[in-house]
Amino acid sequence: MIVRSSVLLRRLALFFAMLMSGGWLLFPRLPLFALIAAAYLLLCGRRLSIDRRLAAVFVLLAVILLASLLRNAGADFGAVAIRLANFTAGLLLLDLYLRAGAEAFRRDLFGITHLMAWQALVTVILAKIASQLFLSIDVNGTAYQSFLVVANYHTTIENSGPFIRPDGFFYEPGVFQIYLNLFLYLALFVFRSARHALLGLAAVISTQSTTGLVIALMLVGVYAFRYINRGSLQVRLARSFWVGLLVIPLVVVVGLNVVDKVAGESRGSFWSRQYDLLTGVNVILEKPMVGIGFDYDAYYAASARLGYTDTQLTDRITTDRGNTNGIVFLLYSIGIPLALPFLIGMFRQGLFTHRGLIGILLFLSFLSESIIFTPFFLAVICGGMLLKPRSNQVKSSQIVTQHV
C-alpha cells in the first residue's frame, strides 16, 4: 500500500507539472505549484534534501535571477517571480525522478499520456456525434467547449475541416501534441507496443497540428528504418511492404496539412509563426548577450520598434502580440550565453533513453509553443545539465542515458 501511495503521489506531481506546462488557463498555477511542493515533501519524508548533481542548475538559476534583477532596463519582479516558481517546480519534479529513477519517470508518463491519447479521440468523437453535451466556458476571452472539463476544444479560423481539434487539458492542440508524441515515442521505442503506438499516432493526427504530424512522421520513420533493417532479405522485404502501408498514408496526411498551413485556408497560422520568428530574431540581435528579460511589456515595446514589416498580418494582430516561438523566447529573454545550457540540455537530457530524438521533438515543438520555461520541460532539460555522479552513489538513483 505504501508503494502504491508513493507511485500515485509521484504521478500526481507529474500530472500537475504538465498542467503548469501549457495547461488550460482555467487551472490556476499557484495551487498547482503548491500541490507539487506538497507531493514532493510527502514523498521525501518532509525533508528538503536536493540531489547534489543539481548544483550546476542552481548556479545557472542564480545567474539568471541576478541578471534579471540587474538588467539595465530594470526588472519586473512579478515576471521574475513567476519564472522562479516554474523553475522551482521543475527542479522539485526532477529531484523526485532522480530519486525514483528514469525508468519510473517513463512508466509514470506513459500511464498519464495513455489516458490523454484516449481523451483526444473521445473528444473528437463526442464533438461529432453529441455536440450538445459540450458547454461553452470563457477563459481569458477564448470560448472553449467542454464536457465535464475532460473533453475540451475550441474553434479558430484554422478549424475549417469536418472534425474539431482536441485541446486535452491544454490551451491549444499544439501543446497537446507534444505530450501525445511523447506517448507515441514511449510506445514505439520504450514499451514496444504496436497497439499503443497506433493509438498514439491516431491521437496526434486528431490534433491536426502541423508540428505534431511532422514529429510523428519522424518518430515512425526512425522506428520503421530500424524495424526494416533487421533479419533476412525476405523478412526485410515483407516488413517494407507492411511499413509502407502505414508510412505512405502518413506522409500524404502530413503533406496535405503542411500545404494547407502554408498556402491554403489555414495559411494565417504560417504568417503568425513567420512574424514571431523574424520579429524575435530582430529583438535577439539588438541585445544578444543579456536579453531583455521576462517582462512581456519589454517585448511589446521592442517588437513595436523591430517588428517584421513585410508580413501579411494586420496591425490589429501584431500590436502587443506575444511571441509563440519558445526558442526565440529563450534567446531574447536571457541572452545567447545563458540560453546555450538550455539548448544543450535539451539534447543531453537523461529522463528519456533516446536523447537525439527527444531533443529534436522538443526543439521542433518549441518553435511554435513558448512553454520552454515551464516545470515539465524544465525538469527534462535541466536533466541534461547535471554534474557527473560520484562513483560511490547508488546506481539505481542515476539517470540512465543513451544516444540515439
GROMACS .gro file of C-alpha atoms in nm:
model
  404
    1MET     CA    1   0.000   0.000   0.000
    2ILE     CA    2   0.286   0.240   0.084
    3VAL     CA    3   0.449   0.170  -0.254
    4ARG     CA    4   0.122   0.229  -0.437
    5SER     CA    5   0.065   0.553  -0.247
    6SER     CA    6   0.412   0.681  -0.337
    7VAL     CA    7   0.358   0.600  -0.706
    8LEU     CA    8   0.022   0.777  -0.701
    9LEU     CA    9   0.172   1.085  -0.534
   10ARG     CA   10   0.459   1.089  -0.782
   11ARG     CA   11   0.222   1.062  -1.078
   12LEU     CA   12   0.004   1.338  -0.939
   13ALA     CA   13   0.310   1.563  -0.908
   14LEU     CA   14   0.399   1.481  -1.270
   15PHE     CA   15   0.045   1.549  -1.388
   16PHE     CA   16   0.027   1.880  -1.201
   17ALA     CA   17   0.362   1.980  -1.358
   18MET     CA   18   0.216   1.901  -1.701
   19LEU     CA   19  -0.085   2.121  -1.624
   20MET     CA   20   0.156   2.403  -1.534
   21SER     CA   21   0.331   2.342  -1.866
   22GLY     CA   22   0.086   2.465  -2.125
   23GLY     CA   23  -0.226   2.367  -1.933
   24TRP     CA   24  -0.568   2.522  -1.974
   25LEU     CA   25  -0.565   2.863  -1.803
   26LEU     CA   26  -0.873   2.755  -1.612
   27PHE     CA   27  -0.631   2.563  -1.388
   28PRO     CA   28  -0.469   2.819  -1.152
   29ARG     CA   29  -0.088   2.794  -1.145
   30LEU     CA   30  -0.025   2.884  -0.780
   31PRO     CA   31  -0.237   2.600  -0.633
   32LEU     CA   32  -0.079   2.357  -0.881
   33PHE     CA   33   0.265   2.468  -0.764
   34ALA     CA   34   0.158   2.418  -0.401
   35LEU     CA   35   0.032   2.068  -0.480
   36ILE     CA   36   0.364   1.975  -0.646
   37ALA     CA   37   0.557   2.105  -0.344
   38ALA     CA   38   0.326   1.916  -0.105
   39ALA     CA   39   0.366   1.590  -0.301
   40TYR     CA   40   0.743   1.639  -0.301
   41LEU     CA   41   0.758   1.690   0.076
   42LEU     CA   42   0.537   1.386   0.140
   43LEU     CA   43   0.744   1.164  -0.088
   44CYS     CA   44   1.073   1.286   0.063
   45GLY     CA   45   0.961   1.239   0.423
   46ARG     CA   46   0.911   1.614   0.473
   47ARG     CA   47   1.288   1.660   0.449
   48LEU     CA   48   1.420   1.909   0.192
   49SER     CA   49   1.725   1.732   0.054
   50ILE     CA   50   1.812   1.817  -0.307
   51ASP     CA   51   2.036   1.589  -0.516
   52ARG     CA   52   2.391   1.730  -0.534
   53ARG     CA   53   2.403   1.675  -0.910
   54LEU     CA   54   2.167   1.972  -0.943
   55ALA     CA   55   2.432   2.215  -0.818
   56ALA     CA   56   2.515   2.340  -1.169
   57VAL     CA   57   2.145   2.406  -1.236
   58PHE     CA   58   2.117   2.611  -0.916
   59VAL     CA   59   2.421   2.817  -1.016
   60LEU     CA   60   2.267   2.884  -1.359
   61LEU     CA   61   1.937   2.979  -1.197
   62ALA     CA   62   2.115   3.220  -0.960
   63VAL     CA   63   2.295   3.385  -1.252
   64ILE     CA   64   1.968   3.423  -1.446
   65LEU     CA   65   1.797   3.571  -1.142
   66LEU     CA   66   2.084   3.812  -1.078
   67ALA     CA   67   2.097   3.916  -1.444
   68SER     CA   68   1.720   3.978  -1.439
   69LEU     CA   69   1.746   4.200  -1.134
   70LEU     CA   70   2.049   4.395  -1.262
   71ARG     CA   71   1.939   4.437  -1.625
   72ASN     CA   72   1.969   4.799  -1.740
   73ALA     CA   73   1.600   4.829  -1.822
   74GLY     CA   74   1.512   4.720  -1.470
   75ALA     CA   75   1.337   4.403  -1.361
   76ASP     CA   76   0.971   4.320  -1.348
   77PHE     CA   77   0.966   4.142  -1.013
   78GLY     CA   78   0.632   3.979  -1.089
   79ALA     CA   79   0.762   3.824  -1.412
   80VAL     CA   80   1.081   3.708  -1.237
   81ALA     CA   81   0.878   3.556  -0.951
   82ILE     CA   82   0.661   3.361  -1.196
   83ARG     CA   83   0.969   3.217  -1.369
   84LEU     CA   84   1.127   3.137  -1.033
   85ALA     CA   85   0.817   2.942  -0.929
   86ASN     CA   86   0.828   2.748  -1.257
   87PHE     CA   87   1.197   2.671  -1.210
   88THR     CA   88   1.136   2.557  -0.852
   89ALA     CA   89   0.851   2.326  -0.954
   90GLY     CA   90   1.062   2.182  -1.237
   91LEU     CA   91   1.360   2.115  -1.010
   92LEU     CA   92   1.141   1.952  -0.746
   93LEU     CA   93   0.998   1.724  -1.015
   94LEU     CA   94   1.344   1.642  -1.150
   95ASP     CA   95   1.471   1.566  -0.800
   96LEU     CA   96   1.180   1.326  -0.746
   97TYR     CA   97   1.281   1.128  -1.051
   98LEU     CA   98   1.649   1.140  -0.968
   99ARG     CA   99   1.541   0.951  -0.657
  100ALA     CA  100   1.292   0.719  -0.829
  101GLY     CA  101   1.493   0.666  -1.147
  102ALA     CA  102   1.439   0.745  -1.514
  103GLU     CA  103   1.251   0.419  -1.569
  104ALA     CA  104   0.991   0.529  -1.314
  105PHE     CA  105   0.954   0.859  -1.500
  106ARG     CA  106   0.892   0.680  -1.829
  107ARG     CA  107   0.638   0.444  -1.671
  108ASP     CA  108   0.457   0.730  -1.500
  109LEU     CA  109   0.448   0.946  -1.813
  110PHE     CA  110   0.332   0.651  -2.025
  111GLY     CA  111   0.043   0.587  -1.788
  112ILE     CA  112  -0.072   0.950  -1.792
  113THR     CA  113  -0.030   1.011  -2.166
  114HIS     CA  114  -0.202   0.679  -2.246
  115LEU     CA  115  -0.519   0.824  -2.092
  116MET     CA  116  -0.461   1.151  -2.278
  117ALA     CA  117  -0.449   0.968  -2.611
  118TRP     CA  118  -0.794   0.823  -2.542
  119GLN     CA  119  -0.904   1.165  -2.422
  120ALA     CA  120  -0.812   1.315  -2.762
  121LEU     CA  121  -1.003   1.057  -2.965
  122VAL     CA  122  -1.310   1.055  -2.738
  123THR     CA  123  -1.327   1.437  -2.759
  124VAL     CA  124  -1.333   1.426  -3.140
  125ILE     CA  125  -1.599   1.155  -3.145
  126LEU     CA  126  -1.823   1.321  -2.885
  127ALA     CA  127  -1.799   1.660  -3.057
  128LYS     CA  128  -1.907   1.493  -3.383
  129ILE     CA  129  -2.199   1.284  -3.258
  130ALA     CA  130  -2.310   1.460  -2.937
  131SER     CA  131  -2.205   1.825  -2.957
  132GLN     CA  132  -2.495   1.923  -2.732
  133LEU     CA  133  -2.307   1.772  -2.436
  134PHE     CA  134  -2.046   2.049  -2.451
  135LEU     CA  135  -2.082   2.372  -2.259
  136SER     CA  136  -1.909   2.697  -2.353
  137ILE     CA  137  -1.655   2.827  -2.099
  138ASP     CA  138  -1.485   3.163  -2.147
  139VAL     CA  139  -1.118   3.157  -2.049
  140ASN     CA  140  -0.935   3.489  -2.097
  141GLY     CA  141  -1.155   3.584  -2.391
  142THR     CA  142  -1.141   3.245  -2.564
  143ALA     CA  143  -1.457   3.035  -2.579
  144TYR     CA  144  -1.373   2.672  -2.500
  145GLN     CA  145  -1.624   2.392  -2.546
  146SER     CA  146  -1.603   2.149  -2.258
  147PHE     CA  147  -1.768   1.828  -2.144
  148LEU     CA  148  -1.706   1.770  -1.773
  149VAL     CA  149  -1.375   1.965  -1.803
  150VAL     CA  150  -1.222   1.650  -1.957
  151ALA     CA  151  -1.320   1.666  -2.323
  152ASN     CA  152  -1.219   2.015  -2.437
  153TYR     CA  153  -1.173   2.201  -2.763
  154HIS     CA  154  -1.205   2.547  -2.911
  155THR     CA  155  -1.254   2.665  -3.266
  156THR     CA  156  -1.043   2.912  -3.463
  157ILE     CA  157  -1.021   3.027  -3.823
  158GLU     CA  158  -0.799   2.725  -3.887
  159ASN     CA  159  -1.075   2.480  -3.787
  160SER     CA  160  -1.237   2.452  -4.129
  161GLY     CA  161  -1.249   2.071  -4.154
  162PRO     CA  162  -1.522   1.828  -4.052
  163PHE     CA  163  -1.355   1.740  -3.722
  164ILE     CA  164  -1.264   1.956  -3.424
  165ARG     CA  165  -0.910   1.972  -3.285
  166PRO     CA  166  -0.896   1.845  -2.924
  167ASP     CA  167  -0.714   2.054  -2.663
  168GLY     CA  168  -0.697   1.791  -2.388
  169PHE     CA  169  -0.617   1.971  -2.064
  170PHE     CA  170  -0.408   2.228  -2.254
  171TYR     CA  171  -0.473   2.569  -2.402
  172GLU     CA  172  -0.437   2.454  -2.764
  173PRO     CA  173  -0.377   2.141  -2.974
  174GLY     CA  174  -0.019   2.249  -3.047
  175VAL     CA  175   0.067   2.189  -2.682
  176PHE     CA  176  -0.141   1.872  -2.656
  177GLN     CA  177   0.052   1.716  -2.947
  178ILE     CA  178   0.379   1.733  -2.752
  179TYR     CA  179   0.252   1.501  -2.482
  180LEU     CA  180   0.079   1.276  -2.735
  181ASN     CA  181   0.402   1.247  -2.935
  182LEU     CA  182   0.588   1.160  -2.616
  183PHE     CA  183   0.333   0.881  -2.570
  184LEU     CA  184   0.395   0.770  -2.929
  185TYR     CA  185   0.770   0.773  -2.864
  186LEU     CA  186   0.734   0.565  -2.547
  187ALA     CA  187   0.502   0.318  -2.721
  188LEU     CA  188   0.744   0.273  -3.014
  189PHE     CA  189   1.089   0.285  -2.857
  190VAL     CA  190   1.049   0.202  -2.488
  191PHE     CA  191   0.750  -0.025  -2.438
  192ARG     CA  192   0.744  -0.151  -2.799
  193SER     CA  193   0.367  -0.185  -2.817
  194ALA     CA  194   0.215  -0.169  -3.166
  195ARG     CA  195  -0.134  -0.129  -3.018
  196HIS     CA  196  -0.035   0.172  -2.810
  197ALA     CA  197   0.170   0.317  -3.097
  198LEU     CA  198  -0.133   0.311  -3.329
  199LEU     CA  199  -0.342   0.475  -3.055
  200GLY     CA  200  -0.078   0.745  -3.009
  201LEU     CA  201  -0.048   0.807  -3.382
  202ALA     CA  202  -0.426   0.839  -3.419
  203ALA     CA  203  -0.434   1.083  -3.126
  204VAL     CA  204  -0.159   1.301  -3.278
  205ILE     CA  205  -0.340   1.305  -3.614
  206SER     CA  206  -0.660   1.414  -3.437
  207THR     CA  207  -0.490   1.737  -3.320
  208GLN     CA  208  -0.426   1.834  -3.685
  209SER     CA  209  -0.108   2.009  -3.564
  210THR     CA  210   0.146   2.051  -3.843
  211THR     CA  211   0.437   2.035  -3.600
  212GLY     CA  212   0.283   1.734  -3.428
  213LEU     CA  213   0.236   1.549  -3.756
  214VAL     CA  214   0.593   1.621  -3.867
  215ILE     CA  215   0.725   1.490  -3.534
  216ALA     CA  216   0.504   1.181  -3.553
  217LEU     CA  217   0.632   1.112  -3.904
  218MET     CA  218   0.989   1.146  -3.778
  219LEU     CA  219   0.927   0.902  -3.491
  220VAL     CA  220   0.751   0.649  -3.710
  221GLY     CA  221   1.015   0.688  -3.982
  222VAL     CA  222   1.308   0.629  -3.746
  223TYR     CA  223   1.138   0.327  -3.591
  224ALA     CA  224   1.042   0.190  -3.934
  225PHE     CA  225   1.401   0.224  -4.060
  226ARG     CA  226   1.530   0.028  -3.760
  227TYR     CA  227   1.249  -0.228  -3.792
  228ILE     CA  228   1.309  -0.291  -4.160
  229ASN     CA  229   1.686  -0.327  -4.131
  230ARG     CA  230   1.675  -0.646  -3.928
  231GLY     CA  231   1.651  -1.007  -4.042
  232SER     CA  232   1.696  -1.180  -4.376
  233LEU     CA  233   1.630  -1.018  -4.713
  234GLN     CA  234   1.291  -1.189  -4.738
  235VAL     CA  235   1.192  -1.064  -4.393
  236ARG     CA  236   1.307  -0.711  -4.479
  237LEU     CA  237   1.101  -0.705  -4.798
  238ALA     CA  238   0.791  -0.824  -4.612
  239ARG     CA  239   0.844  -0.566  -4.339
  240SER     CA  240   0.896  -0.292  -4.600
  241PHE     CA  241   0.558  -0.373  -4.752
  242TRP     CA  242   0.370  -0.351  -4.421
  243VAL     CA  243   0.558  -0.039  -4.312
  244GLY     CA  244   0.478   0.126  -4.645
  245LEU     CA  245   0.106   0.069  -4.586
  246LEU     CA  246   0.135   0.285  -4.273
  247VAL     CA  247   0.403   0.538  -4.364
  248ILE     CA  248   0.286   0.637  -4.714
  249PRO     CA  249  -0.064   0.747  -4.600
  250LEU     CA  250   0.100   0.931  -4.308
  251VAL     CA  251   0.330   1.116  -4.550
  252VAL     CA  252   0.024   1.216  -4.755
  253VAL     CA  253  -0.160   1.342  -4.444
  254VAL     CA  254   0.144   1.544  -4.332
  255GLY     CA  255   0.197   1.685  -4.681
  256LEU     CA  256  -0.165   1.798  -4.716
  257ASN     CA  257  -0.154   1.958  -4.372
  258VAL     CA  258   0.168   2.147  -4.449
  259VAL     CA  259   0.032   2.274  -4.782
  260ASP     CA  260  -0.288   2.390  -4.613
  261LYS     CA  261  -0.096   2.575  -4.340
  262VAL     CA  262   0.148   2.739  -4.584
  263ALA     CA  263  -0.073   2.816  -4.884
  264GLY     CA  264  -0.427   2.705  -4.801
  265GLU     CA  265  -0.714   2.836  -4.589
  266SER     CA  266  -0.506   2.798  -4.271
  267ARG     CA  267  -0.210   3.000  -4.401
  268GLY     CA  268  -0.272   3.263  -4.133
  269SER     CA  269  -0.103   3.024  -3.890
  270PHE     CA  270   0.210   3.022  -4.106
  271TRP     CA  271   0.211   3.403  -4.129
  272SER     CA  272   0.186   3.424  -3.749
  273ARG     CA  273   0.476   3.183  -3.694
  274GLN     CA  274   0.683   3.367  -3.956
  275TYR     CA  275   0.616   3.703  -3.791
  276ASP     CA  276   0.707   3.571  -3.445
  277LEU     CA  277   1.030   3.414  -3.571
  278LEU     CA  278   1.159   3.713  -3.766
  279THR     CA  279   1.048   3.972  -3.512
  280GLY     CA  280   1.204   3.767  -3.235
  281VAL     CA  281   1.531   3.739  -3.424
  282ASN     CA  282   1.540   4.118  -3.456
  283VAL     CA  283   1.489   4.152  -3.080
  284ILE     CA  284   1.765   3.896  -3.013
  285LEU     CA  285   2.009   4.080  -3.239
  286GLU     CA  286   1.952   4.405  -3.055
  287LYS     CA  287   2.060   4.256  -2.718
  288PRO     CA  288   2.221   3.920  -2.797
  289MET     CA  289   2.431   3.894  -2.480
  290VAL     CA  290   2.194   3.991  -2.200
  291GLY     CA  291   1.846   3.970  -2.350
  292ILE     CA  292   1.551   4.186  -2.249
  293GLY     CA  293   1.413   3.983  -1.958
  294PHE     CA  294   1.086   3.802  -1.896
  295ASP     CA  295   0.861   4.110  -1.887
  296TYR     CA  296   0.605   4.092  -2.169
  297ASP     CA  297   0.582   4.473  -2.181
  298ALA     CA  298   0.952   4.490  -2.264
  299TYR     CA  299   0.894   4.255  -2.559
  300TYR     CA  300   0.589   4.451  -2.675
  301ALA     CA  301   0.797   4.770  -2.679
  302ALA     CA  302   1.086   4.602  -2.863
  303SER     CA  303   0.859   4.432  -3.119
  304ALA     CA  304   0.684   4.762  -3.190
  305ARG     CA  305   1.021   4.902  -3.300
  306LEU     CA  306   1.171   4.590  -3.454
  307GLY     CA  307   0.868   4.402  -3.583
  308TYR     CA  308   0.884   4.220  -3.917
  309THR     CA  309   0.726   4.471  -4.157
  310ASP     CA  310   0.676   4.256  -4.467
  311THR     CA  311   0.404   4.049  -4.303
  312GLN     CA  312   0.052   3.968  -4.423
  313LEU     CA  313  -0.082   4.013  -4.070
  314THR     CA  314  -0.281   4.325  -3.984
  315ASP     CA  315  -0.175   4.578  -3.721
  316ARG     CA  316  -0.462   4.459  -3.505
  317ILE     CA  317  -0.294   4.118  -3.478
  318THR     CA  318   0.066   4.234  -3.443
  319THR     CA  319   0.006   4.510  -3.186
  320ASP     CA  320   0.104   4.387  -2.837
  321ARG     CA  321   0.143   4.036  -2.971
  322GLY     CA  322   0.338   3.789  -2.760
  323ASN     CA  323   0.589   3.555  -2.922
  324THR     CA  324   0.481   3.193  -2.975
  325ASN     CA  325   0.832   3.072  -3.061
  326GLY     CA  326   0.981   2.915  -2.748
  327ILE     CA  327   1.336   2.900  -2.883
  328VAL     CA  328   1.324   3.267  -2.978
  329PHE     CA  329   1.171   3.348  -2.637
  330LEU     CA  330   1.456   3.163  -2.465
  331LEU     CA  331   1.719   3.359  -2.658
  332TYR     CA  332   1.570   3.706  -2.632
  333SER     CA  333   1.471   3.679  -2.265
  334ILE     CA  334   1.807   3.576  -2.112
  335GLY     CA  335   2.055   3.626  -2.397
  336ILE     CA  336   2.250   3.375  -2.603
  337PRO     CA  337   2.522   3.282  -2.347
  338LEU     CA  338   2.273   3.184  -2.074
  339ALA     CA  339   2.043   3.019  -2.328
  340LEU     CA  340   2.311   2.778  -2.452
  341PRO     CA  341   2.293   2.546  -2.146
  342PHE     CA  342   1.919   2.502  -2.210
  343LEU     CA  343   1.973   2.419  -2.577
  344ILE     CA  344   2.247   2.173  -2.488
  345GLY     CA  345   2.043   2.026  -2.201
  346MET     CA  346   1.757   1.964  -2.443
  347PHE     CA  347   1.976   1.715  -2.629
  348ARG     CA  348   2.164   1.579  -2.324
  349GLN     CA  349   1.863   1.504  -2.103
  350GLY     CA  350   1.854   1.161  -1.947
  351LEU     CA  351   1.493   1.104  -1.847
  352PHE     CA  352   1.427   0.963  -2.195
  353THR     CA  353   1.652   0.699  -2.345
  354HIS     CA  354   1.696   0.835  -2.697
  355ARG     CA  355   1.844   1.178  -2.640
  356GLY     CA  356   1.868   1.288  -3.002
  357LEU     CA  357   1.508   1.201  -3.088
  358ILE     CA  358   1.371   1.373  -2.780
  359GLY     CA  359   1.594   1.676  -2.840
  360ILE     CA  360   1.455   1.716  -3.192
  361LEU     CA  361   1.099   1.657  -3.068
  362LEU     CA  362   1.132   1.931  -2.807
  363PHE     CA  363   1.316   2.174  -3.035
  364LEU     CA  364   1.056   2.145  -3.312
  365SER     CA  365   0.771   2.177  -3.064
  366PHE     CA  366   0.919   2.486  -2.901
  367LEU     CA  367   0.940   2.657  -3.241
  368SER     CA  368   0.564   2.705  -3.220
  369GLU     CA  369   0.496   2.694  -2.844
  370SER     CA  370   0.652   2.933  -2.592
  371ILE     CA  371   0.648   2.695  -2.296
  372ILE     CA  372   1.017   2.616  -2.255
  373PHE     CA  373   1.030   2.780  -1.909
  374THR     CA  374   0.755   2.562  -1.759
  375PRO     CA  375   0.803   2.287  -1.496
  376PHE     CA  376   0.768   1.968  -1.703
  377PHE     CA  377   1.003   2.083  -1.976
  378LEU     CA  378   1.245   2.244  -1.732
  379ALA     CA  379   1.268   1.910  -1.548
  380VAL     CA  380   1.356   1.732  -1.872
  381ILE     CA  381   1.601   1.997  -1.996
  382CYS     CA  382   1.772   2.050  -1.661
  383GLY     CA  383   1.824   1.674  -1.651
  384GLY     CA  384   2.085   1.740  -1.919
  385MET     CA  385   2.275   1.988  -1.700
  386LEU     CA  386   2.355   1.752  -1.413
  387LEU     CA  387   2.701   1.718  -1.269
  388LYS     CA  388   2.852   1.373  -1.307
  389PRO     CA  389   2.757   1.149  -1.012
  390ARG     CA  390   3.021   1.031  -0.772
  391SER     CA  391   3.135   0.675  -0.820
  392ASN     CA  392   3.005   0.568  -0.479
  393GLN     CA  393   2.649   0.684  -0.542
  394VAL     CA  394   2.378   0.423  -0.559
  395LYS     CA  395   2.343   0.310  -0.916
  396SER     CA  396   1.964   0.290  -0.910
  397SER     CA  397   1.938   0.662  -0.841
  398GLN     CA  398   2.127   0.758  -1.153
  399ILE     CA  399   1.959   0.873  -1.471
  400VAL     CA  400   2.022   0.622  -1.749
  401THR     CA  401   2.122   0.794  -2.071
  402GLN     CA  402   2.193   0.655  -2.416
  403HIS     CA  403   2.250   0.806  -2.756
  404VAL     CA  404   2.006   0.754  -3.040
   0.00000   0.00000   0.00000
